[in-house]
Tab-separated table of C-alpha atoms and ligand atoms in Angstrom:
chain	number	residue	atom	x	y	z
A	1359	UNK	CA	-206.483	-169.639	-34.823
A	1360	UNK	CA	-203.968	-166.805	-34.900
A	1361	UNK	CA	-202.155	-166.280	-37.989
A	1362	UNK	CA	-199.144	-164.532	-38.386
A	1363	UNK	CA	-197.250	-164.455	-41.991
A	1364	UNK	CA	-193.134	-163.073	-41.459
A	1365	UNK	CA	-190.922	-162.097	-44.441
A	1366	UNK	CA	-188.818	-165.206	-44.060
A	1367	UNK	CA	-187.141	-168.216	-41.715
A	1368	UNK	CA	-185.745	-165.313	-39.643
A	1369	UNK	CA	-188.266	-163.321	-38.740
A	1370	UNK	CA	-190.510	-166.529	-38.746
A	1371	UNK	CA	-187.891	-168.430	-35.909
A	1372	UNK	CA	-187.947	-164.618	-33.715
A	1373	UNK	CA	-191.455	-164.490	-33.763
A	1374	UNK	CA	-191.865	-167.931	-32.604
A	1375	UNK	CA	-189.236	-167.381	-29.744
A	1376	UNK	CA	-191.209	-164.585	-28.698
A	1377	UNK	CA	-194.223	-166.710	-28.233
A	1378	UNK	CA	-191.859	-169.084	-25.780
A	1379	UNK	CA	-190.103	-166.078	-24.290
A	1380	UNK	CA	-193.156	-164.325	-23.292
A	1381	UNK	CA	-194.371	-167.803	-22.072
A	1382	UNK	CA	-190.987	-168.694	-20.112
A	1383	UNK	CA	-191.232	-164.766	-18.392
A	1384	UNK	CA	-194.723	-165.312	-17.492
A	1385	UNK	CA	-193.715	-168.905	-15.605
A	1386	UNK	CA	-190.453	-169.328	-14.826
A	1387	UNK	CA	-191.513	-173.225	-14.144
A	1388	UNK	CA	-193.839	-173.623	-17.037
A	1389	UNK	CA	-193.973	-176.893	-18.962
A	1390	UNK	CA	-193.193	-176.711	-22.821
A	1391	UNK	CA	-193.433	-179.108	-24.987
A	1392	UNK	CA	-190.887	-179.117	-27.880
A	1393	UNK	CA	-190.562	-180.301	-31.483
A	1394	UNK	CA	-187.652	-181.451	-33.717
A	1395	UNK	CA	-187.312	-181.399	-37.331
A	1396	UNK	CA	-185.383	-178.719	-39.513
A	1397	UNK	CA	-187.992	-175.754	-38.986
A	1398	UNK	CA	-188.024	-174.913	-34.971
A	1399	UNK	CA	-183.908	-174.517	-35.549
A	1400	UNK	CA	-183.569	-171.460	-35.918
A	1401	UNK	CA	-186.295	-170.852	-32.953
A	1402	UNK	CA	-184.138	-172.648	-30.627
A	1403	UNK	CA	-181.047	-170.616	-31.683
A	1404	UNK	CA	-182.916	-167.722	-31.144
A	1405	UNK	CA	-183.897	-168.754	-27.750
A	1406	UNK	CA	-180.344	-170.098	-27.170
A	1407	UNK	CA	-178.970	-166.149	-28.069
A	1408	UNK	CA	-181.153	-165.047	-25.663
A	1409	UNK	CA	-180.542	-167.258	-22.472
A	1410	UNK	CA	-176.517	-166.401	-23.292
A	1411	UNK	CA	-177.441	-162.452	-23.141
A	1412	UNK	CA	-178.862	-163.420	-19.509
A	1413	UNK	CA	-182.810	-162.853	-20.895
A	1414	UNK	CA	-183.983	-166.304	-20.290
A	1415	UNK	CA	-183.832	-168.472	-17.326
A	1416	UNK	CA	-184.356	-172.548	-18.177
A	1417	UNK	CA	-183.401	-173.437	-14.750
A	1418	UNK	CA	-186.892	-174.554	-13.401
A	1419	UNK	CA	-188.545	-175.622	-17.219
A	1420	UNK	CA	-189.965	-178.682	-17.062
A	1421	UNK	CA	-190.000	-180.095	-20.819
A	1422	UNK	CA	-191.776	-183.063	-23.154
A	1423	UNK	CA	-190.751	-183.823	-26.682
A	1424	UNK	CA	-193.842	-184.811	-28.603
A	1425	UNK	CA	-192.163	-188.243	-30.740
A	1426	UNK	CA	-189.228	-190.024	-30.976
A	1427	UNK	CA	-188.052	-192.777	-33.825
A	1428	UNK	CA	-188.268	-196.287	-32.578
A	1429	UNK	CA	-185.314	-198.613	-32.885
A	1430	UNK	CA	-182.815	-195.200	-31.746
A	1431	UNK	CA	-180.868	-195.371	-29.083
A	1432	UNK	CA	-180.399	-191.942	-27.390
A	1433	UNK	CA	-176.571	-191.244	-28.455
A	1434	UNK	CA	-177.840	-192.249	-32.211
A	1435	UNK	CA	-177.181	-188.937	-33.965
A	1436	UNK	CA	-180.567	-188.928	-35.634
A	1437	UNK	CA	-182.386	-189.661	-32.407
A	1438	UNK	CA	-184.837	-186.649	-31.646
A	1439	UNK	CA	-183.503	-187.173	-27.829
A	1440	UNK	CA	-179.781	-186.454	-30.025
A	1441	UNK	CA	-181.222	-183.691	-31.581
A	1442	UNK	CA	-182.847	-181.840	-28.431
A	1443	UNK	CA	-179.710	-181.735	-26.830
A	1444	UNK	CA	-177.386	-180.741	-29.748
A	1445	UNK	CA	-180.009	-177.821	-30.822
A	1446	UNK	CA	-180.762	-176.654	-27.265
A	1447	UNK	CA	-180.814	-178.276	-23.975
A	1448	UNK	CA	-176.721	-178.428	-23.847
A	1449	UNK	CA	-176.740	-174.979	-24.614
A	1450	UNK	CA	-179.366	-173.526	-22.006
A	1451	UNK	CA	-179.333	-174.169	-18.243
A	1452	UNK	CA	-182.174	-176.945	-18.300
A	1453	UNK	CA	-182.105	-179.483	-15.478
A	1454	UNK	CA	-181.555	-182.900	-17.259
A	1455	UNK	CA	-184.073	-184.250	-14.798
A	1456	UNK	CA	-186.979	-181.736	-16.524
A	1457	UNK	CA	-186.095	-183.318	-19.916
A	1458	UNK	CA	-188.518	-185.887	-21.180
A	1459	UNK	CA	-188.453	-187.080	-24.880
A	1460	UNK	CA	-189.844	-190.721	-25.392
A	1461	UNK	CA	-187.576	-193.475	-24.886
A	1462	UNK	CA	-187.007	-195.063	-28.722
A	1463	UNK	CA	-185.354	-197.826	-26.803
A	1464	UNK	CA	-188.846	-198.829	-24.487
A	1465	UNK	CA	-189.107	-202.490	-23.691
A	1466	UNK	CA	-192.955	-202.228	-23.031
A	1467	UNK	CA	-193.927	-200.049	-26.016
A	1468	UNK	CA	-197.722	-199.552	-24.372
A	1469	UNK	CA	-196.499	-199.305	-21.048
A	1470	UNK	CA	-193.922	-196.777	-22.007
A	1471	UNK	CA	-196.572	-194.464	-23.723
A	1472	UNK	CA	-198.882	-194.949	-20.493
A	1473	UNK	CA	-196.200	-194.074	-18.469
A	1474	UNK	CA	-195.103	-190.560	-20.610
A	1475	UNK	CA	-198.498	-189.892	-20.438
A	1476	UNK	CA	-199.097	-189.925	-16.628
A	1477	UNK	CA	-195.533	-187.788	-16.667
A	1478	UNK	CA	-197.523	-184.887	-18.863
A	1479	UNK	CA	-200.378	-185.417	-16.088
A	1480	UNK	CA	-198.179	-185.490	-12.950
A	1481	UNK	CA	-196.391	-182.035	-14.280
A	1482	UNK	CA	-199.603	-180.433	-14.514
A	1483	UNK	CA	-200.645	-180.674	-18.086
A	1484	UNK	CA	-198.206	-178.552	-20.998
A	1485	UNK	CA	-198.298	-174.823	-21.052
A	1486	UNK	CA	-197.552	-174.297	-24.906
A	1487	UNK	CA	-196.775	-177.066	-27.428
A	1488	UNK	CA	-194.780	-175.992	-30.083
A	1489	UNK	CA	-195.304	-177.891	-33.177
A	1490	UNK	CA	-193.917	-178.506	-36.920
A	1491	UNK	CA	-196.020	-179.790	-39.473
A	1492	UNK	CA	-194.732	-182.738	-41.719
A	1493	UNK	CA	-195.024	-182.855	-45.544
A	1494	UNK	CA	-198.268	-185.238	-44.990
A	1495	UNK	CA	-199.571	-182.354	-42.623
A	1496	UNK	CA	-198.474	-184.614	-39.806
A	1497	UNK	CA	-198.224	-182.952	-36.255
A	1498	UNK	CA	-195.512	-184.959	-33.886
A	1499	UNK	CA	-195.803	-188.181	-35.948
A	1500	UNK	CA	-199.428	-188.692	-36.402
A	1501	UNK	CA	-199.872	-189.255	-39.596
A	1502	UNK	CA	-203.182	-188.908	-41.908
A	1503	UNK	CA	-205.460	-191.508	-40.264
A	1504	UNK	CA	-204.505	-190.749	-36.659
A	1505	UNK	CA	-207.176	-190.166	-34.588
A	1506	UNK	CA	-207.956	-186.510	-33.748
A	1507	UNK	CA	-208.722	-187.947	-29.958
A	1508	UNK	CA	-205.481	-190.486	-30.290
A	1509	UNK	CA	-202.893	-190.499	-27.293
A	1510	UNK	CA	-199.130	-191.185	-27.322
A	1511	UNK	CA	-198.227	-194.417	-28.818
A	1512	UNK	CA	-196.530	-196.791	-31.797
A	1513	UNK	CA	-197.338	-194.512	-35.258
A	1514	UNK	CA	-195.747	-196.712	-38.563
A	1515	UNK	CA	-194.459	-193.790	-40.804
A	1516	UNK	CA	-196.271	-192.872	-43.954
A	1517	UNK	CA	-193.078	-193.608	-47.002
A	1518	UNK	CA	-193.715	-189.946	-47.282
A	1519	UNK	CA	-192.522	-189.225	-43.826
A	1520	UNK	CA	-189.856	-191.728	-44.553
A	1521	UNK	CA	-188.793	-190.153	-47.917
A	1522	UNK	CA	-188.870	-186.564	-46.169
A	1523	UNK	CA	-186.530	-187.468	-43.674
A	1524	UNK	CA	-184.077	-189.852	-45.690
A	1525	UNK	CA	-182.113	-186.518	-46.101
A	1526	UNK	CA	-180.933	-186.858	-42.606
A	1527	UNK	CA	-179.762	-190.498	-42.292
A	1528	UNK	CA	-176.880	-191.906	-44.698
A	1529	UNK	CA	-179.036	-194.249	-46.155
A	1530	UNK	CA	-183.384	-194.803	-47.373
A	1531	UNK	CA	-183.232	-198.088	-45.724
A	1532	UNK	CA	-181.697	-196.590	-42.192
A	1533	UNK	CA	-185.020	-194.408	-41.691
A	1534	UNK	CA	-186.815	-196.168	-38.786
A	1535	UNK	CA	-190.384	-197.282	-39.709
A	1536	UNK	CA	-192.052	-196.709	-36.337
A	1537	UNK	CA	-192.254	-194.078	-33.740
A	1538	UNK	CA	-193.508	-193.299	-30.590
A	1539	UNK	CA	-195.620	-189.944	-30.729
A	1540	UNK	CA	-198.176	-188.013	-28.769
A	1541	UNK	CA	-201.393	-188.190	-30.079
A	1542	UNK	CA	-203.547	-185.628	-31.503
A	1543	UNK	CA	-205.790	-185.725	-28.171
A	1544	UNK	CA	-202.652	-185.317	-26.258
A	1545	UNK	CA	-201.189	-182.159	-28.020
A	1546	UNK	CA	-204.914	-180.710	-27.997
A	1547	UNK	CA	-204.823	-180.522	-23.947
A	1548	UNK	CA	-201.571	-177.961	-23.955
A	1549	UNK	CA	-202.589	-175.147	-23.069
A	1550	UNK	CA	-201.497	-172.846	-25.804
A	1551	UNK	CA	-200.447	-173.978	-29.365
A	1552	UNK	CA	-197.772	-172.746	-31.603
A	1553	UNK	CA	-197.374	-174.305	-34.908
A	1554	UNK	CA	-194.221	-172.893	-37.226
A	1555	UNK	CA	-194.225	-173.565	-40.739
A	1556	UNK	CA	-191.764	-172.100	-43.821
A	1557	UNK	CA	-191.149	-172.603	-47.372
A	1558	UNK	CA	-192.796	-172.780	-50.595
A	1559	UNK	CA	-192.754	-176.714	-50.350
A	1560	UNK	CA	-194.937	-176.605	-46.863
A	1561	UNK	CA	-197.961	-174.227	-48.599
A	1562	UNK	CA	-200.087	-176.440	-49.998
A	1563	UNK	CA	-200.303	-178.511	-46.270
A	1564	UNK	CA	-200.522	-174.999	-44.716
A	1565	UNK	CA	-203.554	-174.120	-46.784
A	1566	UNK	CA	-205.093	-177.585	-45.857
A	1567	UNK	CA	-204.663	-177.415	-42.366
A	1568	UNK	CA	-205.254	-173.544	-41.675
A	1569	UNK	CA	-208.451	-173.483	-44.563
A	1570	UNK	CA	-209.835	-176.423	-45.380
A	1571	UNK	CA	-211.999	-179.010	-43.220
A	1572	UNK	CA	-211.189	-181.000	-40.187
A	1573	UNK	CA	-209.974	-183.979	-40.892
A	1574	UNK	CA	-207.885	-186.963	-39.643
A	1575	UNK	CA	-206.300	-187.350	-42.982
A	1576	UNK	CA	-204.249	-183.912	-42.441
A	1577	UNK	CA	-203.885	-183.888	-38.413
A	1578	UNK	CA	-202.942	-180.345	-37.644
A	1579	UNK	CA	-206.355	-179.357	-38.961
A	1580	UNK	CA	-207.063	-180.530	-35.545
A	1581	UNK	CA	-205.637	-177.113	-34.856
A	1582	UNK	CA	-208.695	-175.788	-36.153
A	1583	UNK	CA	-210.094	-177.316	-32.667
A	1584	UNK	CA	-207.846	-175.382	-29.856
A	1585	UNK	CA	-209.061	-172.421	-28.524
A	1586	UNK	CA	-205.400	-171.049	-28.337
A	1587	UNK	CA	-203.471	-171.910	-31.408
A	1588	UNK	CA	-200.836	-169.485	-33.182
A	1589	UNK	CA	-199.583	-170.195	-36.425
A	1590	UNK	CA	-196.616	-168.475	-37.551
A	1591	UNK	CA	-195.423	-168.677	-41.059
A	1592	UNK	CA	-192.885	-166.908	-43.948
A	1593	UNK	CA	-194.341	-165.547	-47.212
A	1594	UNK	CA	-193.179	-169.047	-48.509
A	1595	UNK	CA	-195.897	-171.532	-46.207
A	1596	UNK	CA	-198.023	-168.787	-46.527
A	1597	UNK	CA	-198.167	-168.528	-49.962
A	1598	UNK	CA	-201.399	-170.524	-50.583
A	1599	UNK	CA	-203.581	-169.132	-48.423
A	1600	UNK	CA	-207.069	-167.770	-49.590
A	1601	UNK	CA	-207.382	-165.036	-46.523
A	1602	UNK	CA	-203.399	-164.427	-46.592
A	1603	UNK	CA	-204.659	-160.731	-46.450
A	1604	UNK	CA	-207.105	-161.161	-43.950
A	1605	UNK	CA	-204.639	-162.671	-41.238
A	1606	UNK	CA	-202.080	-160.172	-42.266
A	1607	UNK	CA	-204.821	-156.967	-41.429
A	1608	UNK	CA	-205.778	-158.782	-38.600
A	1609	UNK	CA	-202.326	-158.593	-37.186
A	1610	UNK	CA	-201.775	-155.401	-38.235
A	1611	UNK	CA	-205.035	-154.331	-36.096
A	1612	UNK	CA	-203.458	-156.252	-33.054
A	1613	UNK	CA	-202.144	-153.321	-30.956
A	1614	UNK	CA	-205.356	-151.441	-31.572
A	1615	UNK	CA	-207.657	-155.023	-30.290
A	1616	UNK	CA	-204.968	-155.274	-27.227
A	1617	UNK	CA	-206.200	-151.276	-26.116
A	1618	UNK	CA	-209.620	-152.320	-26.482
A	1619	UNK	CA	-209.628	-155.426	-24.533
A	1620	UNK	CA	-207.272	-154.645	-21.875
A	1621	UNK	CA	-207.103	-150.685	-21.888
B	1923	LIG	C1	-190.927	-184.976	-38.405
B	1923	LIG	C2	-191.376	-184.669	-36.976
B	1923	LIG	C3	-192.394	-183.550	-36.929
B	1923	LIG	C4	-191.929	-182.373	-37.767
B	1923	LIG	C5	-191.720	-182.830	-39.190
B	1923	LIG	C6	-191.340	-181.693	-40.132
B	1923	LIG	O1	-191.837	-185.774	-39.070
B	1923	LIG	N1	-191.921	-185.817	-36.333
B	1923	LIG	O2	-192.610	-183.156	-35.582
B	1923	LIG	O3	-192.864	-181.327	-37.708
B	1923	LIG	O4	-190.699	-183.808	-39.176
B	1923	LIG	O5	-189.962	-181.505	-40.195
B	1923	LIG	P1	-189.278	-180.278	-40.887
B	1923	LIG	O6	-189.391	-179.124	-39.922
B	1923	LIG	O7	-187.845	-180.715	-41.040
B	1923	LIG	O8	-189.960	-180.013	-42.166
């Protein structure tokens, strides 16, 4: 796992679109899969600032949102399919046809999640997953007790998850109970990982997930697993970490590894 600690949100949501940047460049048609929640904002305003200076084509991107809240309809303004749009796709040239987020609204819940699934698949697998980590250390929706080898499906929301996200919705009671979410196995098969984090509030999860064991009760340990996972974090996430020094020489010694490797 690659660590890399930023001064702040800023830096932290630039570094990130980097990551994506370098990944869009590479393949103009690659397949991202994309994350709501406060913390990849300021990544997707980044991203949007650079498509508007003419840096960053969406045309042929091909995306998959990793959960969705069940009971939304899509024009619900707390619906993550809501959200995508308002914090990037209406801003970038993305095809509308390349867009999937899971329906909240699916008659046939199993079906559905069969279906997304074989979509992922049909694509040709995701080229980087970009991830948040919830209060719980939830990745997507799976909450502790998912399985590390689960696949998209119905997740009921820890009342932690529900509490966290009561900020957005008028009222406790209006936080849907149920989502649909990728599963652990299904975010493990992208290709590349890259997992943003910031704030004092996220640093005892972040210490969990990057430093201690494995374990279904704190899914983006699972992390821990991929051969290609970044983390980026500010000082805040970071603050808890035992080898915060470590990752921060190892980065430092990046440039120097890069000659050595590649020449
Ligand atoms: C929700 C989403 C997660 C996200 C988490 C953290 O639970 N399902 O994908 O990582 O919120 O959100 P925030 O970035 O607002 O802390």
């Amino acid at each position: 796992m690659e660590v890399i600690i930023t001064k702040d949100y800023d830096e932290m949501s630039k570094a990130a679109a980097d990551v994506i940047a370098e990944q869009i460049l590479r393949k103009p048609n690659a397949v991202l899969g994309l994350a709501t929640g406060g913390t990849p904002v300021g990544t997707y305003k980044e991203l949007i600032r650079r498509h508007k200076e003419g840096k960053l084509d969406f045309s042929k991107i091909v995306t998959f949102n990793l959960d969705e809240y069940l009971g939304l309809p899509t024009t619900h303004d707390q619906s993550y399919h809501y959200f995508m749009y308002d914090n990037l796709f209406s801003h970038v040239n993305i095809n509308p046809q390349n867009v999937h987020v899971p329906s909240g609204t699916a008659v046939n819940v199993e079906e559905f999640c069969e279906w997304y699934e074989d979509e992922i698949d049909k694509a040709g697998g995701i080229d980087l997953q970009l991830l948040g980590i919830g209060g719980d250390g939830h990745i997507a929706f799976n909450e502790p007790g998912s399985s590390l080898g689960s696949r998209t499906r119905m997740k009921t929301l820890t009342e932690e998850t529900i509490e966290d996200n009561a900020r957005f919705f008028d009222k406790r009671e209006d936080v849907p109970r149920f989502a649909i979410t990728m599963g652990v196995g299904t975010i493990l098969e992208a290709k590349k990982l890259l997992l943003v984090a910031n704030g004092e509030k996220k640093a005892e999860t972040v210490a969990k997930f990057i430093e201690g064991p494995i374990t279904s009760q704190v899914t983006a340990s699972a992390l821990q697993l991929h051969p290609h996972a970044i983390v980026i974090l500010d000082e805040g996430a970071a603050s808890k970490l035992e080898h915060a020094d470590y990752y921060k020489w190892v980065y430092a010694q990046k440039p120097k590894a890069m000659e050595l490797l590649h020449g």
